[in-house]
Coordinates of C-alpha atoms in Angstrom, one line a residue:
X1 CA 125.5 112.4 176.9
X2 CA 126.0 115.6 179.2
X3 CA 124.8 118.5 176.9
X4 CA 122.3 117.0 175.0
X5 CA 119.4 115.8 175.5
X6 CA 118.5 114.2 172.4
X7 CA 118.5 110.8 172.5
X8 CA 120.3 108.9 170.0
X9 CA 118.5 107.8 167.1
X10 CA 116.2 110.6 167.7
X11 CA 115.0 113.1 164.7
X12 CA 114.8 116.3 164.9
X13 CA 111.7 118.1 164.1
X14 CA 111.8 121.0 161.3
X15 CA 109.7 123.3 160.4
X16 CA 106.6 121.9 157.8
X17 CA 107.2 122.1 154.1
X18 CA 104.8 121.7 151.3
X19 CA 105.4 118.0 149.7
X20 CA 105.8 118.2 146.0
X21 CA 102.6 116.9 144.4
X22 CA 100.8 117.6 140.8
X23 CA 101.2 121.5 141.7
X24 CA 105.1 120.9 142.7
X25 CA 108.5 119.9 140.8
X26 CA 107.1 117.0 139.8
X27 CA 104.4 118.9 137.4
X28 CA 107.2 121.4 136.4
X29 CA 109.2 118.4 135.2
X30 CA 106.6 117.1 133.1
X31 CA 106.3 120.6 131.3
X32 CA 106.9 121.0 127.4
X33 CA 106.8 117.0 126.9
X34 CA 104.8 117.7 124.2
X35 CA 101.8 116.1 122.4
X36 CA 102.8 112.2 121.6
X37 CA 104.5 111.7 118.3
X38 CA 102.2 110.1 115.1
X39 CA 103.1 106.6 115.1
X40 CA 104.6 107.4 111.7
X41 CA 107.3 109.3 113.6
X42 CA 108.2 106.5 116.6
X43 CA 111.5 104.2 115.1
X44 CA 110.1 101.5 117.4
X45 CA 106.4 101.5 115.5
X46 CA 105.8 99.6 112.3
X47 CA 103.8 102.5 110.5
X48 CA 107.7 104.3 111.0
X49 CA 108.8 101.2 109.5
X50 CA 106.4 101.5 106.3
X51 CA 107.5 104.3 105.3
X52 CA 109.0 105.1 101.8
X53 CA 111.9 107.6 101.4
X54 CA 109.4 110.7 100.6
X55 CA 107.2 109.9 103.6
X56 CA 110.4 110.1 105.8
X57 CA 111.7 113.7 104.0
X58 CA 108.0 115.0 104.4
X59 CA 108.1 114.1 108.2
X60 CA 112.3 114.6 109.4
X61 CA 113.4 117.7 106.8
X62 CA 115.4 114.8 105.2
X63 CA 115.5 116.1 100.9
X64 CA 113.3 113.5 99.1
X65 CA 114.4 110.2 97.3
X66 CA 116.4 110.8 94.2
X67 CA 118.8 114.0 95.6
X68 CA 122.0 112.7 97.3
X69 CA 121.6 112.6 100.9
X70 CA 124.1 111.2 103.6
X71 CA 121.3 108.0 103.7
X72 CA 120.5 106.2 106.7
X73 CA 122.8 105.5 109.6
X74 CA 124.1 101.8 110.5
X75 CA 121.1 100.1 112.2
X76 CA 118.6 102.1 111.2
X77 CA 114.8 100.7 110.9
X78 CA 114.1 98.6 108.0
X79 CA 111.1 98.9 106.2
X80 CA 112.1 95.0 104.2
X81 CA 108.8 93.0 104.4
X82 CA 106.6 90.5 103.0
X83 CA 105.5 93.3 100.2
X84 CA 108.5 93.9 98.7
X85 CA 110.0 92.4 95.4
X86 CA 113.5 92.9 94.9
X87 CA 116.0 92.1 91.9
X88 CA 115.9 92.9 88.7
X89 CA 114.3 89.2 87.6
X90 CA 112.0 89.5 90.1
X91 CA 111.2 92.6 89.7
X92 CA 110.6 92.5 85.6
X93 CA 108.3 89.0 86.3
X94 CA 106.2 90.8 89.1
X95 CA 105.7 93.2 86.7
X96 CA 104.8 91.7 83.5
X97 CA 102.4 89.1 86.0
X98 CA 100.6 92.6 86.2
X99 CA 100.6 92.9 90.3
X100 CA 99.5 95.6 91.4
X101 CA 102.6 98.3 92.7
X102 CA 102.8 100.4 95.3
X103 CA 106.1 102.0 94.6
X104 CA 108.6 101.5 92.4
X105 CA 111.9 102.4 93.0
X106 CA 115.5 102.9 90.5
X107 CA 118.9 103.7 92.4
X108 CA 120.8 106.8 90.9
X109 CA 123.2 105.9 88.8
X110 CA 122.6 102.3 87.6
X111 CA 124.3 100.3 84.5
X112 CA 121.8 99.5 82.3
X113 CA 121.7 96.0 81.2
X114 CA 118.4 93.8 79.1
X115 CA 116.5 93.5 82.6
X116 CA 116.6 97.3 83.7
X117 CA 116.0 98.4 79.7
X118 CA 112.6 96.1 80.1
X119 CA 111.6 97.4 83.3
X120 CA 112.0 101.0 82.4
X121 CA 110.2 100.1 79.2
X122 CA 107.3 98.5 80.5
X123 CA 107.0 101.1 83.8
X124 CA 106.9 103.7 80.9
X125 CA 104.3 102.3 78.9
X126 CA 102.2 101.3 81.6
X127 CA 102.2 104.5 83.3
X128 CA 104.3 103.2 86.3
X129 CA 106.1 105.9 88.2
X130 CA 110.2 105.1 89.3
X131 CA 111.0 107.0 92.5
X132 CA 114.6 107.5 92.2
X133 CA 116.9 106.9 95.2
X134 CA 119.9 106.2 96.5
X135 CA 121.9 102.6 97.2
X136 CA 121.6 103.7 101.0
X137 CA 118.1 104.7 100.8
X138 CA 117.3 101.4 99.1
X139 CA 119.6 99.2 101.5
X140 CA 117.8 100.5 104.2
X141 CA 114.3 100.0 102.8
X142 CA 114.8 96.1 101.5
X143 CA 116.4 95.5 104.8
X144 CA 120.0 94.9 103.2
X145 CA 118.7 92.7 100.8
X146 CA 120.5 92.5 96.9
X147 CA 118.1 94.3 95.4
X148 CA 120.4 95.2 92.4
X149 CA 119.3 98.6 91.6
X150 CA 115.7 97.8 91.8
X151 CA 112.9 97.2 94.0
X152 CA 108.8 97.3 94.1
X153 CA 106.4 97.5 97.4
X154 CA 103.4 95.8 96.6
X155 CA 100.3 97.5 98.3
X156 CA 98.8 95.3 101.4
X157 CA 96.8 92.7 100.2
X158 CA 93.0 93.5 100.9
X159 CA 91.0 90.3 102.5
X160 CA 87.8 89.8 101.8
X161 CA 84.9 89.0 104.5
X162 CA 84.4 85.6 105.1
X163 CA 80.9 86.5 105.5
X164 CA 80.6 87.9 101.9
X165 CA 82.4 84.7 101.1
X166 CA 79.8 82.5 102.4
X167 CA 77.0 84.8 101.2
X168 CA 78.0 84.5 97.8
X169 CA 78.7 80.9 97.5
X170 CA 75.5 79.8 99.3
X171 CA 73.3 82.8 96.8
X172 CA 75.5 81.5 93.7
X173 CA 73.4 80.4 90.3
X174 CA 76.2 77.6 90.3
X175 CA 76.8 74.9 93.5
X176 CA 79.0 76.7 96.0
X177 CA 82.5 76.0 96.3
X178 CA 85.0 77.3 98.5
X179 CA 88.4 76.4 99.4
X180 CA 90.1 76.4 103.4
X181 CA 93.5 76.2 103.9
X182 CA 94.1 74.3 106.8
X183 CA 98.3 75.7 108.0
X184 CA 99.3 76.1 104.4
X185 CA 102.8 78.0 105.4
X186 CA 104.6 78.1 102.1
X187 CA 103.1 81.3 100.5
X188 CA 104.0 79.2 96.7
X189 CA 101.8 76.9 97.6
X190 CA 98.9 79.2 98.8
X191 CA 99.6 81.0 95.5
X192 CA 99.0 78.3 94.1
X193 CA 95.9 77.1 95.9
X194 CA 94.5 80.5 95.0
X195 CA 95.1 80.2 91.1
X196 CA 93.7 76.5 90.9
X197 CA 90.6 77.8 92.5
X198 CA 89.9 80.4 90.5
X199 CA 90.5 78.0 87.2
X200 CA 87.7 75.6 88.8
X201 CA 85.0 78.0 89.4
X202 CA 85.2 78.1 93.1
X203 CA 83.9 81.1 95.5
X204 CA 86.5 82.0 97.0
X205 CA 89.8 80.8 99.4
X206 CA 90.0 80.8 103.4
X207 CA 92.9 81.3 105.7
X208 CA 93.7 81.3 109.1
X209 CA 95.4 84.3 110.6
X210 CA 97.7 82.4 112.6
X211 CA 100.3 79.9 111.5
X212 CA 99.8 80.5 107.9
X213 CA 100.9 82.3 104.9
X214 CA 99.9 85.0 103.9
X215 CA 99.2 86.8 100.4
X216 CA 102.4 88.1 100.1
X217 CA 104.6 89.3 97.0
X218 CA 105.4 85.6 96.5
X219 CA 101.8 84.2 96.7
X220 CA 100.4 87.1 94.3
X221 CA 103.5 86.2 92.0
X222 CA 102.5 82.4 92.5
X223 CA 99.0 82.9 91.5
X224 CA 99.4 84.7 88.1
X225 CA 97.2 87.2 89.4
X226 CA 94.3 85.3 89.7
X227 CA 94.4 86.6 93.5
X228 CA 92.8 89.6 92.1
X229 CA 89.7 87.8 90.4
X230 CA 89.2 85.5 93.5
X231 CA 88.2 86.8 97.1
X232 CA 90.5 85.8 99.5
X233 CA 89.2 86.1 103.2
X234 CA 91.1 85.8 106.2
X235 CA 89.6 84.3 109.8
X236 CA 90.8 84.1 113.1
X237 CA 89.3 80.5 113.9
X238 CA 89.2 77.9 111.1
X239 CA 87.1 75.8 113.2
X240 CA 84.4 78.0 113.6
X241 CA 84.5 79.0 110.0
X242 CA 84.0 75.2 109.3
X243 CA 81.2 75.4 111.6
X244 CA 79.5 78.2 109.8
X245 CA 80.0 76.9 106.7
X246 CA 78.1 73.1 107.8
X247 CA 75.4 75.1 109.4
X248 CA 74.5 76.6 106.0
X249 CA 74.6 73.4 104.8
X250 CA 78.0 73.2 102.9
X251 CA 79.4 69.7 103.0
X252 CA 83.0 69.4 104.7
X253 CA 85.5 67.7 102.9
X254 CA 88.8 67.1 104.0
X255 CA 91.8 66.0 102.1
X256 CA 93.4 63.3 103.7
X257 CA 95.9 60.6 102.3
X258 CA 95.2 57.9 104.7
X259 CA 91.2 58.7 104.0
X260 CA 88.8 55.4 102.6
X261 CA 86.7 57.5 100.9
X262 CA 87.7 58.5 96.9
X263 CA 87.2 62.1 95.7
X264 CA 85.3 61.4 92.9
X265 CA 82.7 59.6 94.9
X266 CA 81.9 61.4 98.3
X267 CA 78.2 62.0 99.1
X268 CA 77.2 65.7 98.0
X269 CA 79.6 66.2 95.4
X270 CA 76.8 67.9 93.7
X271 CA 75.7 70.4 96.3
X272 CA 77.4 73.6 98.1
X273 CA 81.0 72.1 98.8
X274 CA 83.9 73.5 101.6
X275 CA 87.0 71.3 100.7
X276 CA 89.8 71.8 103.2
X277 CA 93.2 71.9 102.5
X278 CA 95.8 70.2 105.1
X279 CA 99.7 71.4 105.4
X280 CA 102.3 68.8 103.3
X281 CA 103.8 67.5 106.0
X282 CA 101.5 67.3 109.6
X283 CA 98.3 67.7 107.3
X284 CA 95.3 68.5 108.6
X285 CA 94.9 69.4 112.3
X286 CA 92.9 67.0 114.9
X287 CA 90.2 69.3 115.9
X288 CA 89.5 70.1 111.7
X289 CA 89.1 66.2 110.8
X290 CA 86.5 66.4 113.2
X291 CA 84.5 68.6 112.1
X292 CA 84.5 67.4 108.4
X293 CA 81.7 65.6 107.0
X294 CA 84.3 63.5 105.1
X295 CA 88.0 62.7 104.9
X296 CA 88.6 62.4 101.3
X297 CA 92.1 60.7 99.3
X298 CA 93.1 60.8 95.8
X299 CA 94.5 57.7 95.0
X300 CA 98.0 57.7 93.8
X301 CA 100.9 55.3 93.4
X302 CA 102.4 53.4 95.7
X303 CA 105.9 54.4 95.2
X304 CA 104.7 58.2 96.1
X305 CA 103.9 59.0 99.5
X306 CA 101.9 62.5 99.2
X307 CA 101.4 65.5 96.8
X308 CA 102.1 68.5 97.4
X309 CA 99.3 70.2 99.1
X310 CA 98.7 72.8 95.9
X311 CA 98.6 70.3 93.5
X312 CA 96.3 67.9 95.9
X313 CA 94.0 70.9 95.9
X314 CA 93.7 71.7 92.2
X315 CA 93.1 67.6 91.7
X316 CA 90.2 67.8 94.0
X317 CA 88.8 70.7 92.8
X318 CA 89.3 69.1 89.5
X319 CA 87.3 66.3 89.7
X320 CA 84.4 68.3 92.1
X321 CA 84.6 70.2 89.0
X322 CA 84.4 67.3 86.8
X323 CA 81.6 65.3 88.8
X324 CA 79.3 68.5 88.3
X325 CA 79.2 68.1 84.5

């Protein structure tokens, strides 16, 4: 085009400029961030999730539990878990199973009926703090749940080493005997498992980490507090738990309905035992029948196709129990 030259498309050259790099805008903008907040203090993390109404007023300004407060907002985090016992019947039979409690927590204001008069009765003479707080706090903390007034956090449930485990079941004065729970998923029934092993003597109870359940509020409760007399250890491959446990020379039994062999009769009944414990309905997985020594049945009627896997377990301890004079 007459007048200028520049072709079209061209670009023009201008003078050099310093690029923005750690020392430019890009360093200013990353100025007074700040250290990262304690995990206590992220919504998103669970330790924020955890906490009780005075952790929260110790870390946000919030007044403590017990002094009106405008609460928690719609939506906010719940801290409802596996540890927490809620209702007033609950609440009075966790307590007189004598669980061990966290924190215990009374809204403001409540009617008094039998059940609160006996839980304020027994938290006073057993030296049981109440945290007061309000319905909002304690909606918030249970998740939504009824709670009625009342609610307890049980502490998290401390696993033993499978190691120990094995230790002192293979050093025992008496034949070792330990129990595996092979996707036991009803925390009742692993409750249960727990308290029938601890009636027969055994060494302790084994559980997977994954698909299984845990000792929760309902397996304490289930167990009449014999999970507190018996170590309960928790391992992240059953298999190679078995493994260790034949290597020491611990004989594998595993419950199985369709089994040939009868409880009362399996080769080293006598010795250092591991007796595995199968879920109610798919029982016990492919890869742990094969590494059993035995598959095991206790015979039962025809008109009944299984038993529940808790009380399978206690009958088999039972009669290892029995068989040992």
């Amino acid at each position: 085009m007459p007048g200028n030259s520049q072709r079209k498309g061209a670009v023009r050259k201008k003078g050099k400029t310093t690029a923005a790099g750690s020392g430019g805008r890009v360093r200013r903008a990353l100025e007074g961030k700040g250290p990262t907040p304690r995990a206590e203090d992220r919504p998103y993390h669970k330790a924020y999730r955890s906490r009780g109404p005075e952790d929260s007023a110790k870390t946000t300004g919030q007044r403590p539990a017990g002094r009106r407060s405008s609460g928690s907002r719609s939506g906010a985090p719940s801290t409802a878990g596996s540890d927490w016992v809620i209702g007033r019947n609950p609440v009075l039979e966790v307590l007189l199973a004598g669980l061990p409690v966290r924190r215990a927590y009374v809204a403001d204001g409540l009617e008094r009926d039998d059940r609160l008069r006996d839980i304020l009765k027994f938290a006073a003479e057993n030296n049981i703090p109440l945290l007061q707080a309000t319905r909002t706090e304690l909606d918030r903390l249970t998740g939504g749940g009824v709670h009625q007034g009342v609610a307890l956090q049980l502490p998290p449930f401390e696993y033993a080493d499978n190691d120990d485990v094995l230790a002192n079941a293979f050093n025992s004065d008496t034949a070792g005997l330990v129990v595996a729970c092979d996707s036991i998923t009803d925390p009742r029934n692993l409750g249960a498992i727990v308290r029938s092993a601890a009636a027969f003597g055994a060494h302790g109870v084994i559980i997977p980490e994954r698909r299984s359940a845990q000792m929760t509020a309902a397996a304490w409760k289930t167990s009449a507090g014999a999970a507190a007399r018996i170590p309960v250890a928790q391992v992240t491959n059953l298999n190679r738990t078995i493994k260790a446990y034949a290597d020491a020379g611990f004989t594998v039994v595993g419950l199985a309905g369709e089994a040939e062999t009868d409880i009362a009769g399996f080769p080293g009944i006598d010795g250092p035992v591991l007796v595995v414990v199968g879920s109610e309905g798919e029982g016990l997985a492919r890869l742990v029948r094969e590494n059993c020594d035995f598959l095991v049945h206790i015979p039962i009627g025809s008109g009944v196709e299984s038993l529940n896997a808790s009380v399978a377990a206690s009958i088999a301890l039972y009669e290892i129990s029995r068989a040992r004079g």
